[in-house]
PDB file of N, CA and C in Angstrom:
ATOM      1  N   MET C   1      12.706  -5.480  -1.822  1.00  0.00           N
ATOM      2  CA  MET C   1      12.080  -5.209  -0.533  1.00  0.00           C
ATOM      3  C   MET C   1      10.593  -4.985  -0.732  1.00  0.00           C
ATOM      4  N   GLU C   2       9.801  -5.675   0.040  1.00  0.00           N
ATOM      5  CA  GLU C   2       8.350  -5.540  -0.047  1.00  0.00           C
ATOM      6  C   GLU C   2       7.886  -4.364   0.815  1.00  0.00           C
ATOM      7  N   ILE C   3       7.105  -3.498   0.223  1.00  0.00           N
ATOM      8  CA  ILE C   3       6.584  -2.315   0.910  1.00  0.00           C
ATOM      9  C   ILE C   3       5.144  -2.562   1.285  1.00  0.00           C
ATOM     10  N   GLU C   4       4.798  -2.349   2.538  1.00  0.00           N
ATOM     11  CA  GLU C   4       3.408  -2.446   2.993  1.00  0.00           C
ATOM     12  C   GLU C   4       2.901  -1.038   3.254  1.00  0.00           C
ATOM     13  N   LEU C   5       1.874  -0.628   2.501  1.00  0.00           N
ATOM     14  CA  LEU C   5       1.312   0.708   2.682  1.00  0.00           C
ATOM     15  C   LEU C   5       0.552   0.752   3.999  1.00  0.00           C
ATOM     16  N   PHE C   6       0.543   1.919   4.593  1.00  0.00           N
ATOM     17  CA  PHE C   6      -0.165   2.134   5.831  1.00  0.00           C
ATOM     18  C   PHE C   6      -1.178   3.240   5.599  1.00  0.00           C
ATOM     19  N   ASP C   7      -2.125   3.355   6.491  1.00  0.00           N
ATOM     20  CA  ASP C   7      -3.160   4.379   6.410  1.00  0.00           C
ATOM     21  C   ASP C   7      -2.599   5.699   6.917  1.00  0.00           C
ATOM     22  N   LEU C   8      -2.461   6.691   6.024  1.00  0.00           N
ATOM     23  CA  LEU C   8      -1.926   7.977   6.440  1.00  0.00           C
ATOM     24  C   LEU C   8      -2.794   8.649   7.502  1.00  0.00           C
ATOM     25  N   GLY C   9      -4.033   8.243   7.595  1.00  0.00           N
ATOM     26  CA  GLY C   9      -4.950   8.824   8.595  1.00  0.00           C
ATOM     27  C   GLY C   9      -4.451   8.636  10.028  1.00  0.00           C
ATOM     28  N   ILE C  10      -3.663   7.596  10.277  1.00  0.00           N
ATOM     29  CA  ILE C  10      -3.160   7.373  11.636  1.00  0.00           C
ATOM     30  C   ILE C  10      -2.134   8.425  12.044  1.00  0.00           C
ATOM     31  N   LEU C  11      -1.580   9.147  11.069  1.00  0.00           N
ATOM     32  CA  LEU C  11      -0.573  10.161  11.368  1.00  0.00           C
ATOM     33  C   LEU C  11      -1.131  11.576  11.406  1.00  0.00           C
ATOM     34  N   VAL C  12      -2.409  11.758  11.070  1.00  0.00           N
ATOM     35  CA  VAL C  12      -3.003  13.095  11.044  1.00  0.00           C
ATOM     36  C   VAL C  12      -2.999  13.700  12.429  1.00  0.00           C
ATOM     37  N   GLY C  13      -2.522  14.930  12.504  1.00  0.00           N
ATOM     38  CA  GLY C  13      -2.503  15.644  13.775  1.00  0.00           C
ATOM     39  C   GLY C  13      -1.256  16.487  13.908  1.00  0.00           C
ATOM     40  N   ASN C  14      -1.073  17.089  15.062  1.00  0.00           N
ATOM     41  CA  ASN C  14       0.092  17.914  15.365  1.00  0.00           C
ATOM     42  C   ASN C  14       1.126  17.074  16.090  1.00  0.00           C
ATOM     43  N   TRP C  15       2.367  17.215  15.656  1.00  0.00           N
ATOM     44  CA  TRP C  15       3.477  16.484  16.265  1.00  0.00           C
ATOM     45  C   TRP C  15       4.495  17.521  16.731  1.00  0.00           C
ATOM     46  N   GLU C  16       4.760  17.554  18.023  1.00  0.00           N
ATOM     47  CA  GLU C  16       5.678  18.553  18.567  1.00  0.00           C
ATOM     48  C   GLU C  16       6.952  17.880  19.036  1.00  0.00           C
ATOM     49  N   SER C  17       8.074  18.545  18.759  1.00  0.00           N
ATOM     50  CA  SER C  17       9.331  18.040  19.266  1.00  0.00           C
ATOM     51  C   SER C  17       9.448  18.381  20.757  1.00  0.00           C
ATOM     52  N   ILE C  18      10.383  17.781  21.421  1.00  0.00           N
ATOM     53  CA  ILE C  18      10.559  18.039  22.848  1.00  0.00           C
ATOM     54  C   ILE C  18      10.823  19.515  23.111  1.00  0.00           C
ATOM     55  N   SER C  19      11.611  20.142  22.243  1.00  0.00           N
ATOM     56  CA  SER C  19      11.909  21.568  22.413  1.00  0.00           C
ATOM     57  C   SER C  19      10.878  22.464  21.765  1.00  0.00           C
ATOM     58  N   LEU C  20       9.793  21.864  21.221  1.00  0.00           N
ATOM     59  CA  LEU C  20       8.699  22.591  20.548  1.00  0.00           C
ATOM     60  C   LEU C  20       9.138  23.308  19.276  1.00  0.00           C
ATOM     61  N   ASN C  21      10.235  22.923  18.696  1.00  0.00           N
ATOM     62  CA  ASN C  21      10.697  23.573  17.495  1.00  0.00           C
ATOM     63  C   ASN C  21      11.437  22.565  16.630  1.00  0.00           C
ATOM     64  N   PRO C  22      11.002  22.161  15.489  1.00  0.00           N
ATOM     65  CA  PRO C  22       9.825  22.663  14.802  1.00  0.00           C
ATOM     66  C   PRO C  22       8.556  21.881  15.184  1.00  0.00           C
ATOM     67  N   THR C  23       7.435  22.460  14.880  1.00  0.00           N
ATOM     68  CA  THR C  23       6.156  21.769  15.004  1.00  0.00           C
ATOM     69  C   THR C  23       5.844  21.147  13.649  1.00  0.00           C
ATOM     70  N   VAL C  24       5.407  19.915  13.648  1.00  0.00           N
ATOM     71  CA  VAL C  24       5.097  19.199  12.421  1.00  0.00           C
ATOM     72  C   VAL C  24       3.598  18.844  12.462  1.00  0.00           C
ATOM     73  N   MET C  25       2.908  19.118  11.356  1.00  0.00           N
ATOM     74  CA  MET C  25       1.488  18.821  11.265  1.00  0.00           C
ATOM     75  C   MET C  25       1.249  17.979  10.009  1.00  0.00           C
ATOM     76  N   ILE C  26       0.451  16.938  10.153  1.00  0.00           N
ATOM     77  CA  ILE C  26      -0.013  16.170   9.000  1.00  0.00           C
ATOM     78  C   ILE C  26      -1.516  16.329   8.959  1.00  0.00           C
ATOM     79  N   HIS C  27      -1.999  16.789   7.813  1.00  0.00           N
ATOM     80  CA  HIS C  27      -3.438  17.076   7.713  1.00  0.00           C
ATOM     81  C   HIS C  27      -3.952  16.693   6.337  1.00  0.00           C
ATOM     82  N   ARG C  28      -5.281  16.583   6.254  1.00  0.00           N
ATOM     83  CA  ARG C  28      -5.944  16.260   4.991  1.00  0.00           C
ATOM     84  C   ARG C  28      -6.280  17.550   4.268  1.00  0.00           C
ATOM     85  N   ASN C  29      -6.166  17.512   2.952  1.00  0.00           N
ATOM     86  CA  ASN C  29      -6.587  18.607   2.095  1.00  0.00           C
ATOM     87  C   ASN C  29      -7.407  17.955   0.989  1.00  0.00           C
ATOM     88  N   GLY C  30      -8.705  17.813   1.231  1.00  0.00           N
ATOM     89  CA  GLY C  30      -9.549  17.084   0.293  1.00  0.00           C
ATOM     90  C   GLY C  30      -9.188  15.608   0.346  1.00  0.00           C
ATOM     91  N   GLU C  31      -8.812  15.035  -0.791  1.00  0.00           N
ATOM     92  CA  GLU C  31      -8.438  13.625  -0.861  1.00  0.00           C
ATOM     93  C   GLU C  31      -6.952  13.416  -0.562  1.00  0.00           C
ATOM     94  N   ASN C  32      -6.194  14.497  -0.465  1.00  0.00           N
ATOM     95  CA  ASN C  32      -4.736  14.390  -0.290  1.00  0.00           C
ATOM     96  C   ASN C  32      -4.334  14.658   1.146  1.00  0.00           C
ATOM     97  N   HIS C  33      -3.136  14.209   1.483  1.00  0.00           N
ATOM     98  CA  HIS C  33      -2.527  14.527   2.781  1.00  0.00           C
ATOM     99  C   HIS C  33      -1.371  15.491   2.555  1.00  0.00           C
ATOM    100  N   GLN C  34      -1.155  16.371   3.532  1.00  0.00           N
ATOM    101  CA  GLN C  34      -0.060  17.305   3.465  1.00  0.00           C
ATOM    102  C   GLN C  34       0.737  17.269   4.764  1.00  0.00           C
ATOM    103  N   LEU C  35       2.012  17.555   4.641  1.00  0.00           N
ATOM    104  CA  LEU C  35       2.908  17.644   5.791  1.00  0.00           C
ATOM    105  C   LEU C  35       3.348  19.103   5.894  1.00  0.00           C
ATOM    106  N   SER C  36       3.082  19.714   7.033  1.00  0.00           N
ATOM    107  CA  SER C  36       3.500  21.115   7.252  1.00  0.00           C
ATOM    108  C   SER C  36       4.527  21.150   8.388  1.00  0.00           C
ATOM    109  N   ILE C  37       5.568  21.920   8.173  1.00  0.00           N
ATOM    110  CA  ILE C  37       6.609  22.126   9.190  1.00  0.00           C
ATOM    111  C   ILE C  37       6.623  23.606   9.532  1.00  0.00           C
ATOM    112  N   ILE C  38       6.502  23.894  10.818  1.00  0.00           N
ATOM    113  CA  ILE C  38       6.498  25.288  11.272  1.00  0.00           C
ATOM    114  C   ILE C  38       7.699  25.480  12.175  1.00  0.00           C
ATOM    115  N   TYR C  39       8.614  26.327  11.736  1.00  0.00           N
ATOM    116  CA  TYR C  39       9.856  26.571  12.457  1.00  0.00           C
ATOM    117  C   TYR C  39       9.906  28.020  12.900  1.00  0.00           C
ATOM    118  N   MET C  40      10.265  28.259  14.166  1.00  0.00           N
ATOM    119  CA  MET C  40      10.395  29.638  14.632  1.00  0.00           C
ATOM    120  C   MET C  40      11.873  29.951  14.859  1.00  0.00           C
ATOM    121  N   ASN C  41      12.335  31.027  14.216  1.00  0.00           N
ATOM    122  CA  ASN C  41      13.692  31.486  14.405  1.00  0.00           C
ATOM    123  C   ASN C  41      13.830  32.061  15.795  1.00  0.00           C
ATOM    124  N   GLU C  42      14.728  31.510  16.601  1.00  0.00           N
ATOM    125  CA  GLU C  42      14.882  31.945  17.995  1.00  0.00           C
ATOM    126  C   GLU C  42      15.393  33.377  18.104  1.00  0.00           C
ATOM    127  N   THR C  43      16.138  33.837  17.131  1.00  0.00           N
ATOM    128  CA  THR C  43      16.694  35.184  17.172  1.00  0.00           C
ATOM    129  C   THR C  43      15.690  36.246  16.781  1.00  0.00           C
ATOM    130  N   THR C  44      15.036  36.019  15.629  1.00  0.00           N
ATOM    131  CA  THR C  44      14.101  37.023  15.095  1.00  0.00           C
ATOM    132  C   THR C  44      12.662  36.804  15.548  1.00  0.00           C
ATOM    133  N   LYS C  45      12.382  35.613  16.086  1.00  0.00           N
ATOM    134  CA  LYS C  45      11.023  35.221  16.511  1.00  0.00           C
ATOM    135  C   LYS C  45      10.036  35.169  15.343  1.00  0.00           C
ATOM    136  N   GLN C  46      10.567  35.077  14.115  1.00  0.00           N
ATOM    137  CA  GLN C  46       9.692  34.950  12.945  1.00  0.00           C
ATOM    138  C   GLN C  46       9.409  33.470  12.670  1.00  0.00           C
ATOM    139  N   VAL C  47       8.174  33.216  12.266  1.00  0.00           N
ATOM    140  CA  VAL C  47       7.739  31.865  11.958  1.00  0.00           C
ATOM    141  C   VAL C  47       7.920  31.603  10.465  1.00  0.00           C
ATOM    142  N   SER C  48       8.457  30.424  10.149  1.00  0.00           N
ATOM    143  CA  SER C  48       8.647  30.021   8.750  1.00  0.00           C
ATOM    144  C   SER C  48       7.913  28.709   8.511  1.00  0.00           C
ATOM    145  N   PRO C  49       6.725  28.764   7.874  1.00  0.00           N
ATOM    146  CA  PRO C  49       5.993  27.534   7.572  1.00  0.00           C
ATOM    147  C   PRO C  49       6.373  26.993   6.186  1.00  0.00           C
ATOM    148  N   SER C  50       6.370  25.679   6.063  1.00  0.00           N
ATOM    149  CA  SER C  50       6.551  24.995   4.782  1.00  0.00           C
ATOM    150  C   SER C  50       5.548  23.866   4.723  1.00  0.00           C
ATOM    151  N   THR C  51       4.928  23.680   3.550  1.00  0.00           N
ATOM    152  CA  THR C  51       3.932  22.617   3.381  1.00  0.00           C
ATOM    153  C   THR C  51       4.284  21.793   2.150  1.00  0.00           C
ATOM    154  N   TYR C  52       4.171  20.474   2.295  1.00  0.00           N
ATOM    155  CA  TYR C  52       4.507  19.520   1.227  1.00  0.00           C
ATOM    156  C   TYR C  52       3.357  18.554   1.034  1.00  0.00           C
ATOM    157  N   GLU C  53       3.058  18.246  -0.206  1.00  0.00           N
ATOM    158  CA  GLU C  53       2.000  17.273  -0.503  1.00  0.00           C
ATOM    159  C   GLU C  53       2.585  15.872  -0.408  1.00  0.00           C
ATOM    160  N   ILE C  54       1.919  14.997   0.337  1.00  0.00           N
ATOM    161  CA  ILE C  54       2.312  13.587   0.398  1.00  0.00           C
ATOM    162  C   ILE C  54       1.662  12.896  -0.782  1.00  0.00           C
ATOM    163  N   GLN C  55       2.470  12.238  -1.599  1.00  0.00           N
ATOM    164  CA  GLN C  55       1.981  11.572  -2.812  1.00  0.00           C
ATOM    165  C   GLN C  55       2.174  10.063  -2.689  1.00  0.00           C
ATOM    166  N   GLU C  56       1.559   9.329  -3.577  1.00  0.00           N
ATOM    167  CA  GLU C  56       1.648   7.877  -3.552  1.00  0.00           C
ATOM    168  C   GLU C  56       1.943   7.352  -4.945  1.00  0.00           C
ATOM    169  N   ASP C  57       2.844   6.345  -5.014  1.00  0.00           N
ATOM    170  CA  ASP C  57       3.073   5.650  -6.273  1.00  0.00           C
ATOM    171  C   ASP C  57       3.118   4.143  -5.973  1.00  0.00           C
ATOM    172  N   GLU C  58       3.528   3.341  -6.934  1.00  0.00           N
ATOM    173  CA  GLU C  58       3.528   1.893  -6.743  1.00  0.00           C
ATOM    174  C   GLU C  58       4.483   1.425  -5.638  1.00  0.00           C
ATOM    175  N   ASP C  59       5.435   2.281  -5.249  1.00  0.00           N
ATOM    176  CA  ASP C  59       6.406   1.908  -4.231  1.00  0.00           C
ATOM    177  C   ASP C  59       6.055   2.451  -2.838  1.00  0.00           C
ATOM    178  N   GLY C  60       4.951   3.210  -2.734  1.00  0.00           N
ATOM    179  CA  GLY C  60       4.531   3.737  -1.447  1.00  0.00           C
ATOM    180  C   GLY C  60       4.359   5.241  -1.448  1.00  0.00           C
ATOM    181  N   TYR C  61       4.494   5.839  -0.272  1.00  0.00           N
ATOM    182  CA  TYR C  61       4.275   7.276  -0.110  1.00  0.00           C
ATOM    183  C   TYR C  61       5.604   8.031  -0.228  1.00  0.00           C
ATOM    184  N   PHE C  62       5.511   9.261  -0.748  1.00  0.00           N
ATOM    185  CA  PHE C  62       6.701  10.090  -0.905  1.00  0.00           C
ATOM    186  C   PHE C  62       6.282  11.554  -0.938  1.00  0.00           C
ATOM    187  N   MET C  63       7.279  12.427  -0.825  1.00  0.00           N
ATOM    188  CA  MET C  63       7.058  13.860  -1.035  1.00  0.00           C
ATOM    189  C   MET C  63       8.359  14.421  -1.609  1.00  0.00           C
ATOM    190  N   TYR C  64       8.231  15.551  -2.254  1.00  0.00           N
ATOM    191  CA  TYR C  64       9.406  16.235  -2.785  1.00  0.00           C
ATOM    192  C   TYR C  64       9.844  17.302  -1.781  1.00  0.00           C
ATOM    193  N   PHE C  65      11.114  17.276  -1.432  1.00  0.00           N
ATOM    194  CA  PHE C  65      11.689  18.218  -0.468  1.00  0.00           C
ATOM    195  C   PHE C  65      12.985  18.754  -1.038  1.00  0.00           C
ATOM    196  N   ASN C  66      13.034  20.061  -1.293  1.00  0.00           N
ATOM    197  CA  ASN C  66      14.210  20.691  -1.913  1.00  0.00           C
ATOM    198  C   ASN C  66      14.616  19.980  -3.203  1.00  0.00           C
ATOM    199  N   GLY C  67      13.638  19.600  -4.008  1.00  0.00           N
ATOM    200  CA  GLY C  67      13.916  18.979  -5.303  1.00  0.00           C
ATOM    201  C   GLY C  67      14.245  17.508  -5.230  1.00  0.00           C
ATOM    202  N   LYS C  68      14.232  16.907  -4.039  1.00  0.00           N
ATOM    203  CA  LYS C  68      14.553  15.497  -3.899  1.00  0.00           C
ATOM    204  C   LYS C  68      13.318  14.722  -3.481  1.00  0.00           C
ATOM    205  N   LYS C  69      13.183  13.527  -4.033  1.00  0.00           N
ATOM    206  CA  LYS C  69      12.051  12.657  -3.697  1.00  0.00           C
ATOM    207  C   LYS C  69      12.382  11.876  -2.442  1.00  0.00           C
ATOM    208  N   LEU C  70      11.593  12.088  -1.374  1.00  0.00           N
ATOM    209  CA  LEU C  70      11.818  11.404  -0.101  1.00  0.00           C
ATOM    210  C   LEU C  70      10.709  10.398   0.154  1.00  0.00           C
ATOM    211  N   ARG C  71      11.070   9.173   0.481  1.00  0.00           N
ATOM    212  CA  ARG C  71      10.111   8.105   0.814  1.00  0.00           C
ATOM    213  C   ARG C  71       9.670   8.266   2.256  1.00  0.00           C
ATOM    214  N   LEU C  72       8.390   7.968   2.518  1.00  0.00           N
ATOM    215  CA  LEU C  72       7.845   7.990   3.863  1.00  0.00           C
ATOM    216  C   LEU C  72       7.600   6.549   4.308  1.00  0.00           C
ATOM    217  N   LEU C  73       8.246   6.144   5.356  1.00  0.00           N
ATOM    218  CA  LEU C  73       8.143   4.764   5.853  1.00  0.00           C
ATOM    219  C   LEU C  73       7.840   4.808   7.338  1.00  0.00           C
ATOM    220  N   ILE C  74       7.150   3.760   7.815  1.00  0.00           N
ATOM    221  CA  ILE C  74       6.920   3.590   9.242  1.00  0.00           C
ATOM    222  C   ILE C  74       7.733   2.372   9.692  1.00  0.00           C
ATOM    223  N   ALA C  75       8.524   2.575  10.733  1.00  0.00           N
ATOM    224  CA  ALA C  75       9.317   1.454  11.284  1.00  0.00           C
ATOM    225  C   ALA C  75       8.399   0.623  12.153  1.00  0.00           C
ATOM    226  N   LYS C  76       8.489  -0.687  12.011  1.00  0.00           N
ATOM    227  CA  LYS C  76       7.704  -1.603  12.819  1.00  0.00           C
ATOM    228  C   LYS C  76       8.626  -2.355  13.752  1.00  0.00           C
ATOM    229  N   ASP C  77       8.132  -2.592  14.949  1.00  0.00           N
ATOM    230  CA  ASP C  77       8.936  -3.355  15.936  1.00  0.00           C
ATOM    231  C   ASP C  77       9.016  -4.804  15.542  1.00  0.00           C
TER     232      ASP C  77
END
């Protein structure tokens, strides 16, 4: 399968779900991009943020989530 890299800059910003939980942010940190997920517990009202570095290799973009390597792909019409 041929992978076409895309510009991560097009994804930078805040992404909110319809129910506003969780909020997802993609932002730059120097030369790198990071993905942050902010989840609010409805019972305790406590916020739990998590941030992951988006990395790149010869097969495209990925990040490690709970010890697993996850590929980042954009679906094209």
